[in-house]
Every structure is written in C-alpha cells, then in structure tokens.
Short mmCIF file of C-alpha atoms and ligand atoms in Angstrom, two decimals:
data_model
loop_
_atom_site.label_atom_id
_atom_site.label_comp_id
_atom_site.label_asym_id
_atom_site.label_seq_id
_atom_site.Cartn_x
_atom_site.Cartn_y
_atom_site.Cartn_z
CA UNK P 1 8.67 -18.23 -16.49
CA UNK P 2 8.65 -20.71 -13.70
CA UNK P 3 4.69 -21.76 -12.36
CA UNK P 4 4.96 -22.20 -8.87
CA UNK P 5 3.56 -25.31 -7.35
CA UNK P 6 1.41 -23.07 -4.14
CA UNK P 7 -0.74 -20.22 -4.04
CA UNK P 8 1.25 -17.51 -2.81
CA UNK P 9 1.72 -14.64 -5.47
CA UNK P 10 5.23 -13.94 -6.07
CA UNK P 11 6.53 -10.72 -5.28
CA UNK P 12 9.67 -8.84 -6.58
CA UNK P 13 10.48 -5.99 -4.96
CA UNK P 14 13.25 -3.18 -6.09
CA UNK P 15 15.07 -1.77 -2.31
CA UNK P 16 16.63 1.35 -4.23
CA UNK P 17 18.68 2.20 -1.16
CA UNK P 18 19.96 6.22 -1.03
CA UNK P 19 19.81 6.62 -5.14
CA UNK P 20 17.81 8.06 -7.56
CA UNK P 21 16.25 11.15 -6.91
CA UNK P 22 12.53 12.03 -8.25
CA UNK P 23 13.36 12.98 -11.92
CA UNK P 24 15.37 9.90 -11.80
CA UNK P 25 12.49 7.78 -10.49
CA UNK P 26 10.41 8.89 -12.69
CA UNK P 27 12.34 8.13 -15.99
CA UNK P 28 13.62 5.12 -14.54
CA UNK P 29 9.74 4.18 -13.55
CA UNK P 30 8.71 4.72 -16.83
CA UNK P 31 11.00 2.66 -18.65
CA UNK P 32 10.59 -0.40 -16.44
CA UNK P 33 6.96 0.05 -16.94
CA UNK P 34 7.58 0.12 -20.51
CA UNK P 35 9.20 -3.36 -20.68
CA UNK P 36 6.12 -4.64 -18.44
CA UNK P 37 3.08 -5.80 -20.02
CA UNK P 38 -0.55 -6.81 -18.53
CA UNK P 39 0.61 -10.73 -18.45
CA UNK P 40 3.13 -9.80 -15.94
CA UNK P 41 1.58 -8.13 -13.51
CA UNK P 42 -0.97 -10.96 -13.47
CA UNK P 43 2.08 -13.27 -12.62
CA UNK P 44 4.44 -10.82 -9.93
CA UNK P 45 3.86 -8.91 -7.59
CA UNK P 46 6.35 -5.32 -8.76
CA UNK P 47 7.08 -3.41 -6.13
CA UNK P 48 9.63 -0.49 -6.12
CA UNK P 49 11.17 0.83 -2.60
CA UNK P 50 12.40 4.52 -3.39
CA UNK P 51 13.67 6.95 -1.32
CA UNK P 52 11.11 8.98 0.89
CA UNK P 53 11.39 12.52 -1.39
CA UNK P 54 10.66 10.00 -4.52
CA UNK P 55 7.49 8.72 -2.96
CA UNK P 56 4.68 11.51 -3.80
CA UNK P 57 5.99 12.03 -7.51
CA UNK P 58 5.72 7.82 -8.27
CA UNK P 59 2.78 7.50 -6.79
CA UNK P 60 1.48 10.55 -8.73
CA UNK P 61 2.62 8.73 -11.81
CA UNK P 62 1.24 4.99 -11.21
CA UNK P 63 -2.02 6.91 -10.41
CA UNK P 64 -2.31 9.13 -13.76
CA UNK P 65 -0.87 6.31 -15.86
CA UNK P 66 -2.56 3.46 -14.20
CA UNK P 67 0.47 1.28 -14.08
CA UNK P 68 -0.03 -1.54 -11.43
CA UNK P 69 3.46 -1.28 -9.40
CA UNK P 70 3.33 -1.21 -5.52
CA UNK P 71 5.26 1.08 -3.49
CA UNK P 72 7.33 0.21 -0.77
CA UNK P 73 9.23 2.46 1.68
CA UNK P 74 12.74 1.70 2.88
CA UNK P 75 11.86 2.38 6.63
CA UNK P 76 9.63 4.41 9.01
CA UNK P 77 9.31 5.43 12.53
CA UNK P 78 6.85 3.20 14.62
CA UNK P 79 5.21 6.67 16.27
CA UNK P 80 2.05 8.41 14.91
CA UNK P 81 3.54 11.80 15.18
CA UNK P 82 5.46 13.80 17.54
CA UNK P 83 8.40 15.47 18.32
CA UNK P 84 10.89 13.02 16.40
CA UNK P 85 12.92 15.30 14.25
CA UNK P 86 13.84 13.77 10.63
CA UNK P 87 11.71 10.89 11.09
CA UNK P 88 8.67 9.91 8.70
CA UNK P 89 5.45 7.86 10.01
CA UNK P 90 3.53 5.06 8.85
CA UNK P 91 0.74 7.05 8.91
CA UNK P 92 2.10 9.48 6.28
CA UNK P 93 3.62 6.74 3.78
CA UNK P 94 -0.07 4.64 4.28
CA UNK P 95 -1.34 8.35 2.93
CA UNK P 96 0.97 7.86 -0.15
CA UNK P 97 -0.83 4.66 -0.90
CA UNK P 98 2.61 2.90 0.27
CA UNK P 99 1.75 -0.70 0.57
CA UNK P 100 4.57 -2.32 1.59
CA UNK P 101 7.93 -1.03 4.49
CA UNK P 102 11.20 -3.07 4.25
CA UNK P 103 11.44 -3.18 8.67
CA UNK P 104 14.94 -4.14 9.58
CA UNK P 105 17.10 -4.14 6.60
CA UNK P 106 20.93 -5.00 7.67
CA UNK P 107 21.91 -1.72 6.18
CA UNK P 108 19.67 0.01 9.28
CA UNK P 109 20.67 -2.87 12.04
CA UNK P 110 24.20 -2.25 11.30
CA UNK P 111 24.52 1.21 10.27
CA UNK P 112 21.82 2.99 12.27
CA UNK P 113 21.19 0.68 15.41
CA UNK P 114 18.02 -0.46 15.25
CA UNK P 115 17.58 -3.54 17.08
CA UNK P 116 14.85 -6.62 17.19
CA UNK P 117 12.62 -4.25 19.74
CA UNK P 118 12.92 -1.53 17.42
CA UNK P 119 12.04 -3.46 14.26
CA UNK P 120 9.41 -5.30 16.38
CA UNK P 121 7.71 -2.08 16.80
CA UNK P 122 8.10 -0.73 13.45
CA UNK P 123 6.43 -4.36 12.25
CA UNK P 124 3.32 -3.42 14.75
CA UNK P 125 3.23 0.15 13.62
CA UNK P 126 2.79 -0.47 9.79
CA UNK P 127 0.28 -3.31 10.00
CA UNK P 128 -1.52 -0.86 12.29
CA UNK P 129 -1.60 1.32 9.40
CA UNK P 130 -2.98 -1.70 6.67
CA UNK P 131 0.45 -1.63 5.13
CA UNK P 132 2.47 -5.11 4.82
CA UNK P 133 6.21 -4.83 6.63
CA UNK P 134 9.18 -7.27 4.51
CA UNK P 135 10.82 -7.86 7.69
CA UNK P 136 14.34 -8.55 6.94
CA UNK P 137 16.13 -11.32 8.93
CA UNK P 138 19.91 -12.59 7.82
CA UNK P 139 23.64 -13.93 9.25
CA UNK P 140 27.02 -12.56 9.06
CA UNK P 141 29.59 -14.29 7.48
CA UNK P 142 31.32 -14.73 10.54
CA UNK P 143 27.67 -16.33 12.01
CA UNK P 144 27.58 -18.47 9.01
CA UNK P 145 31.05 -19.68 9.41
CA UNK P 146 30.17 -20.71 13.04
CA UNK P 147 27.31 -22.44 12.27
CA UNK P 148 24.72 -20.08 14.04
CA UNK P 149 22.75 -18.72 10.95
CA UNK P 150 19.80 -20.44 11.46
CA UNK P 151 19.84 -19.46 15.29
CA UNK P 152 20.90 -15.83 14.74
CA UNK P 153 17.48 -15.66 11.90
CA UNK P 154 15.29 -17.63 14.29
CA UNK P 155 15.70 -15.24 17.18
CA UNK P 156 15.26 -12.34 14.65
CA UNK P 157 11.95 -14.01 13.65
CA UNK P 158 10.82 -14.60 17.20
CA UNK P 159 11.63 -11.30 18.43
CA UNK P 160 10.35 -9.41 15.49
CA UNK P 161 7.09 -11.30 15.26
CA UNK P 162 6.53 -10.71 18.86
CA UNK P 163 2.97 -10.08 19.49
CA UNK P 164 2.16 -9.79 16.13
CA UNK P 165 -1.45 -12.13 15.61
CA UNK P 166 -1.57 -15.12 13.33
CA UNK P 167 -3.84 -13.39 11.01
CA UNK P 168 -1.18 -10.56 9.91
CA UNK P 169 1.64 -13.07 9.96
CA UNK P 170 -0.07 -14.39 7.45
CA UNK P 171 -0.21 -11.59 4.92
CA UNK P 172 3.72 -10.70 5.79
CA UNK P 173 6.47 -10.59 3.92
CA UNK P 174 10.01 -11.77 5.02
CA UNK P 175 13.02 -11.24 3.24
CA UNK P 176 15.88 -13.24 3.96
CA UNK P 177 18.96 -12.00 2.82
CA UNK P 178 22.77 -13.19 4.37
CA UNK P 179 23.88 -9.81 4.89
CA UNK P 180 27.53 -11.49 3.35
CA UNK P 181 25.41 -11.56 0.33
CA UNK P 182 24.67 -7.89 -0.20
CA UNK P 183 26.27 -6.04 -2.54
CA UNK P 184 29.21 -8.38 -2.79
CA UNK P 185 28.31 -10.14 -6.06
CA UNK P 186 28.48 -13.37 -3.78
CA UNK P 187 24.90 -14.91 -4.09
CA UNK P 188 24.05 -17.69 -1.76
CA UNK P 189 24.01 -20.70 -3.17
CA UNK P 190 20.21 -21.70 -4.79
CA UNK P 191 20.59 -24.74 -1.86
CA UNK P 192 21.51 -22.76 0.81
CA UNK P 193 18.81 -19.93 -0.31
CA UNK P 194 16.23 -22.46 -0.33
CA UNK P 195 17.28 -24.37 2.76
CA UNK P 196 17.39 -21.13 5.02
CA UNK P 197 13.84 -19.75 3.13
CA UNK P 198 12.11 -23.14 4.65
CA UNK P 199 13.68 -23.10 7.95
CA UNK P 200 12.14 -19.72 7.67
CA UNK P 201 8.69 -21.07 7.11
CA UNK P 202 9.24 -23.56 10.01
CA UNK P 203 9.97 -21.22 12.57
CA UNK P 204 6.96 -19.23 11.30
CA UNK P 205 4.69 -22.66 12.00
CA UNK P 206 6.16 -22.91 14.98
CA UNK P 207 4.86 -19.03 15.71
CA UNK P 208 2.17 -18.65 14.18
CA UNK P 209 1.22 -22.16 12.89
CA UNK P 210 1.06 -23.62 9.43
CA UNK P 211 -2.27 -21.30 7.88
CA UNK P 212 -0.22 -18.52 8.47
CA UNK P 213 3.33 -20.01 7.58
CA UNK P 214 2.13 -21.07 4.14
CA UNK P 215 0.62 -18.08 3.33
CA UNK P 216 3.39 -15.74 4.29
CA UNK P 217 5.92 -14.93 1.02
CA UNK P 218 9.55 -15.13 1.82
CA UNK P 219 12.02 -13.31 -0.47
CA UNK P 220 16.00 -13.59 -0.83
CA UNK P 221 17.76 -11.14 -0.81
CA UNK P 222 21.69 -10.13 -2.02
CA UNK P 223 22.94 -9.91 -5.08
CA UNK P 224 19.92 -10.93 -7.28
CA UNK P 225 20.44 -10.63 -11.07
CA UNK P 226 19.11 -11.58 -14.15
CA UNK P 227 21.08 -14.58 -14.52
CA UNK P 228 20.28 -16.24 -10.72
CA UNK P 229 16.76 -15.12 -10.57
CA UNK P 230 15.46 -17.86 -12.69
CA UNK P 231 17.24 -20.47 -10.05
CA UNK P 232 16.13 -19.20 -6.81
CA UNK P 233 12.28 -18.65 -7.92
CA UNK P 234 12.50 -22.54 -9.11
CA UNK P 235 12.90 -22.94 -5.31
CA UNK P 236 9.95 -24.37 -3.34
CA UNK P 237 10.24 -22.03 -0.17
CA UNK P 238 11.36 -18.82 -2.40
CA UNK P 239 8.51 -16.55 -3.28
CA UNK P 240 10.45 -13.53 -4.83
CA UNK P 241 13.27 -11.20 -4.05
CA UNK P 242 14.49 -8.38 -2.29
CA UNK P 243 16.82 -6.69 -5.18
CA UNK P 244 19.37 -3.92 -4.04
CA UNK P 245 21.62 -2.66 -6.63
CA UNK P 246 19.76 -4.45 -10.13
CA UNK P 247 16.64 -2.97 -9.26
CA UNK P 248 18.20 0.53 -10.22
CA UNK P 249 18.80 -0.44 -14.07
CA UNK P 250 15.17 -0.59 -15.41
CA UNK P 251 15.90 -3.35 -18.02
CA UNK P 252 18.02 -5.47 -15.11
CA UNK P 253 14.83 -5.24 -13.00
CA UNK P 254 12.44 -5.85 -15.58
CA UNK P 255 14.34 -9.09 -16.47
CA UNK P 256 14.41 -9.99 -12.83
CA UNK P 257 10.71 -9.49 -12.66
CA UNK P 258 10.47 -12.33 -15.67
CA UNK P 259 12.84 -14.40 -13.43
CA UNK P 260 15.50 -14.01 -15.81
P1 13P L 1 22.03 -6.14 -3.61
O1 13P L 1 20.99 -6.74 -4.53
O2 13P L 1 22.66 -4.90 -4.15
O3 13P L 1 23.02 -7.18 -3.15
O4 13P L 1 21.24 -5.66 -2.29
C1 13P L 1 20.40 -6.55 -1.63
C2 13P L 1 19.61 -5.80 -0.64
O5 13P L 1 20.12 -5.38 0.37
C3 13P L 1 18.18 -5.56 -0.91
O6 13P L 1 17.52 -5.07 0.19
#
C-alpha cells in the first residue's frame, strides 16, 4: 500500500450505477466486508454508492454489523420536499445516514440534462444537509482532442462551486473522471490523471484559496481496476477513485480499496 506524502484521507468510493438490487447489495456488501479488515479502514476511506431502494437495507446492515463503510447516493433533488414526482431529497438520504452524493456525474449531464446550475444547487442542497457532494467534473473526447479539457473542467468547477464558502470547499470531494474514460476500458494515462487532478487543485486555490484546496480530496474516475489503482494513488494530486463497473465484483473492489 502506497503512504501518501499529505494529510488528506484517501477515499475509494464504489458508483454502482442502475445494478444490484437489495438482496444483491447485501450479499455483495457482505463479502467485500469480508475481505476488509480493521487496518484498512484505518487507511481508506470505503464508500459504496447504491441505488436509492438499496439504501435503507445497507445501512441497516453496516449498523447491526458495525462495519465502517460510508454510503453514498448516486444523486438527489436540491428541494426539501414538494410536489416533484419521482424525485428523492437530501433531507431523506441525510436520514439514511448517507454521507456522501455523487452531484453531476456525466451519466446525469448527458443522459438526464442536468446542467452546472442544476448541479450547483444540488452541491448547496447536500452540504445544507451535513452530507459531502463528489462533484463530478470531466471532458469529452472530442474536448480533449481540441485541447479544451482543462477549460471545459475549470468552468465546471467555477460554476459548480458557485457560492459555495471556503470552509465546505474544503471538506469536498471532486471526482474527475474524462467521461471518454468511462466504461470504455480506456484509462487515462497515470500523467494525464495526475496532471488534470492538480490543475484541479489550482483552480480550487484560485476559488477558494490554498487551506481549502489542499484539504479537498480529488478522485479519478473511469475505468479503475485492480491493476491501475496502485499507479494513480502513487500520484501526488490523486486522493482515491470514483469506480463504476469494478466496484460491483466484491473481490475487484476490495483489491481496489488496497490499491491493487
Ligand atoms: P467505470 O469504472 O465503469 O469506467 O465507471 C466510472 C464511473 O463513471 C464512476 O462514477
């Protein structure tokens, strides 16, 4: 396992996506749990980001068998309550001990519209409610290519941190994954990872100044495994991962959360 040379805890976080239901997250739970001992929740941060109907019956379980794994959710509405039909609140996960709300995963940008106002509020709404958003920023290819990634993430960063005080940057977590990246088997490269994770951190100085940018964790995210973990936690500026489809095998995951 890699010592990193700061204080920020690392934190590796499973994004299940639309799998598993709640007998499924429950046996696959309890087998990653299995694999994890005391020593490693001392050294990362485990978080696992369900679906909603899997929330209650996990958090049931890490209650009664006192196993030290955060939950995440994959997204939330930024209201209290209301007339918003199919939509869940902060207020409701923060009641299911959630701790942690992936805000503006690609998946929801480019499949269900949100936009940087719309995660900007969702980032306000769930530090209103003592939970910690992963606010996740990331290029196209075709941005890449072009040479505008580190323009397209900086705006996403600036608009989605808008209002948002120094102190809460602080405890945030940002997840930078090149949405060319996900699910494609195509990892960025540990250089390019690393390069875009600390242009990250400058932009947050820049925002929010340098207290709050080197306290702040920044994952990457897109196609983490087992065998690339190890490389990208080596990397100064990377504090963890965002892991889509690995996170769903409990022995993947549990490797991943030993960085390899
Ligand atoms: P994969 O690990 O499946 O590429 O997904 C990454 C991701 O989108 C995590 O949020």
């Amino acid at each position: 396992m890699t010592t990193k040379q700061n204080d920020r805890m690392p934190i590796i976080a499973g994004n299940w996506k639309m799998n598993h239901d709640h007998y499924q997250a429950i046996q696959v739970t309890q087998k990653l749990s299995y694999q994890l001992d005391k020593t490693d929740y001392e050294h990362v941060e485990v978080v696992i980001c369900p679906p909603f109907t899997d929330l209650r019956s996990l958090q049931t379980m890490l209650d009664a068998d006192r196993i030290p794994m955060a939950l995440g959710a994959q997204n939330c509405f930024h209201e209290d309550s209301g007339a918003y039909t199919g939509e869940v609140s902060p207020g409701m996960l923060a009641k299911l001990n959630v701790k942690y709300v992936i805000v503006g995963h690609s998946e929801r940008r480019e499949i269900f519209g949100e936009t940087d106002e719309t995660v900007n509020l969702k980032v306000k709404a769930v530090l209103k409610y003592a939970m910690v958003p992963i606010l996740c920023v990331g290029e196209t290819l075709a941005e890449r290519e072009a040479g505008g990634a580190e323009a397209k993430v900086a705006a996403q960063l600036v608009a989605g941190l808008a209002g948002v005080s120094k102190g809460n940057i602080a405890t945030l977590v940002v997840a930078y994954e090149p949405i060319w990246a996900i699910g494609t088997g195509r990892t960025a490269s540990t250089e390019d990872a690393q390069a875009m994770c600390a242009f990250i951190r400058k932009q947050v100085e820049e925002i929010a100044g340098v207290a709050a940018a080197q306290s702040l964790r920044i994952q990457y995210g897109g196609s983490v495994k087992p065998g690339n973990i190890g490389e990208l936690m080596a990397c100064a500026d990377i504090d963890g991962a965002l892991v889509g489809g690995a996170s769903l095998d409990p022995d993947d995951f549990a490797r991943i959360v030993r960085f390899g």
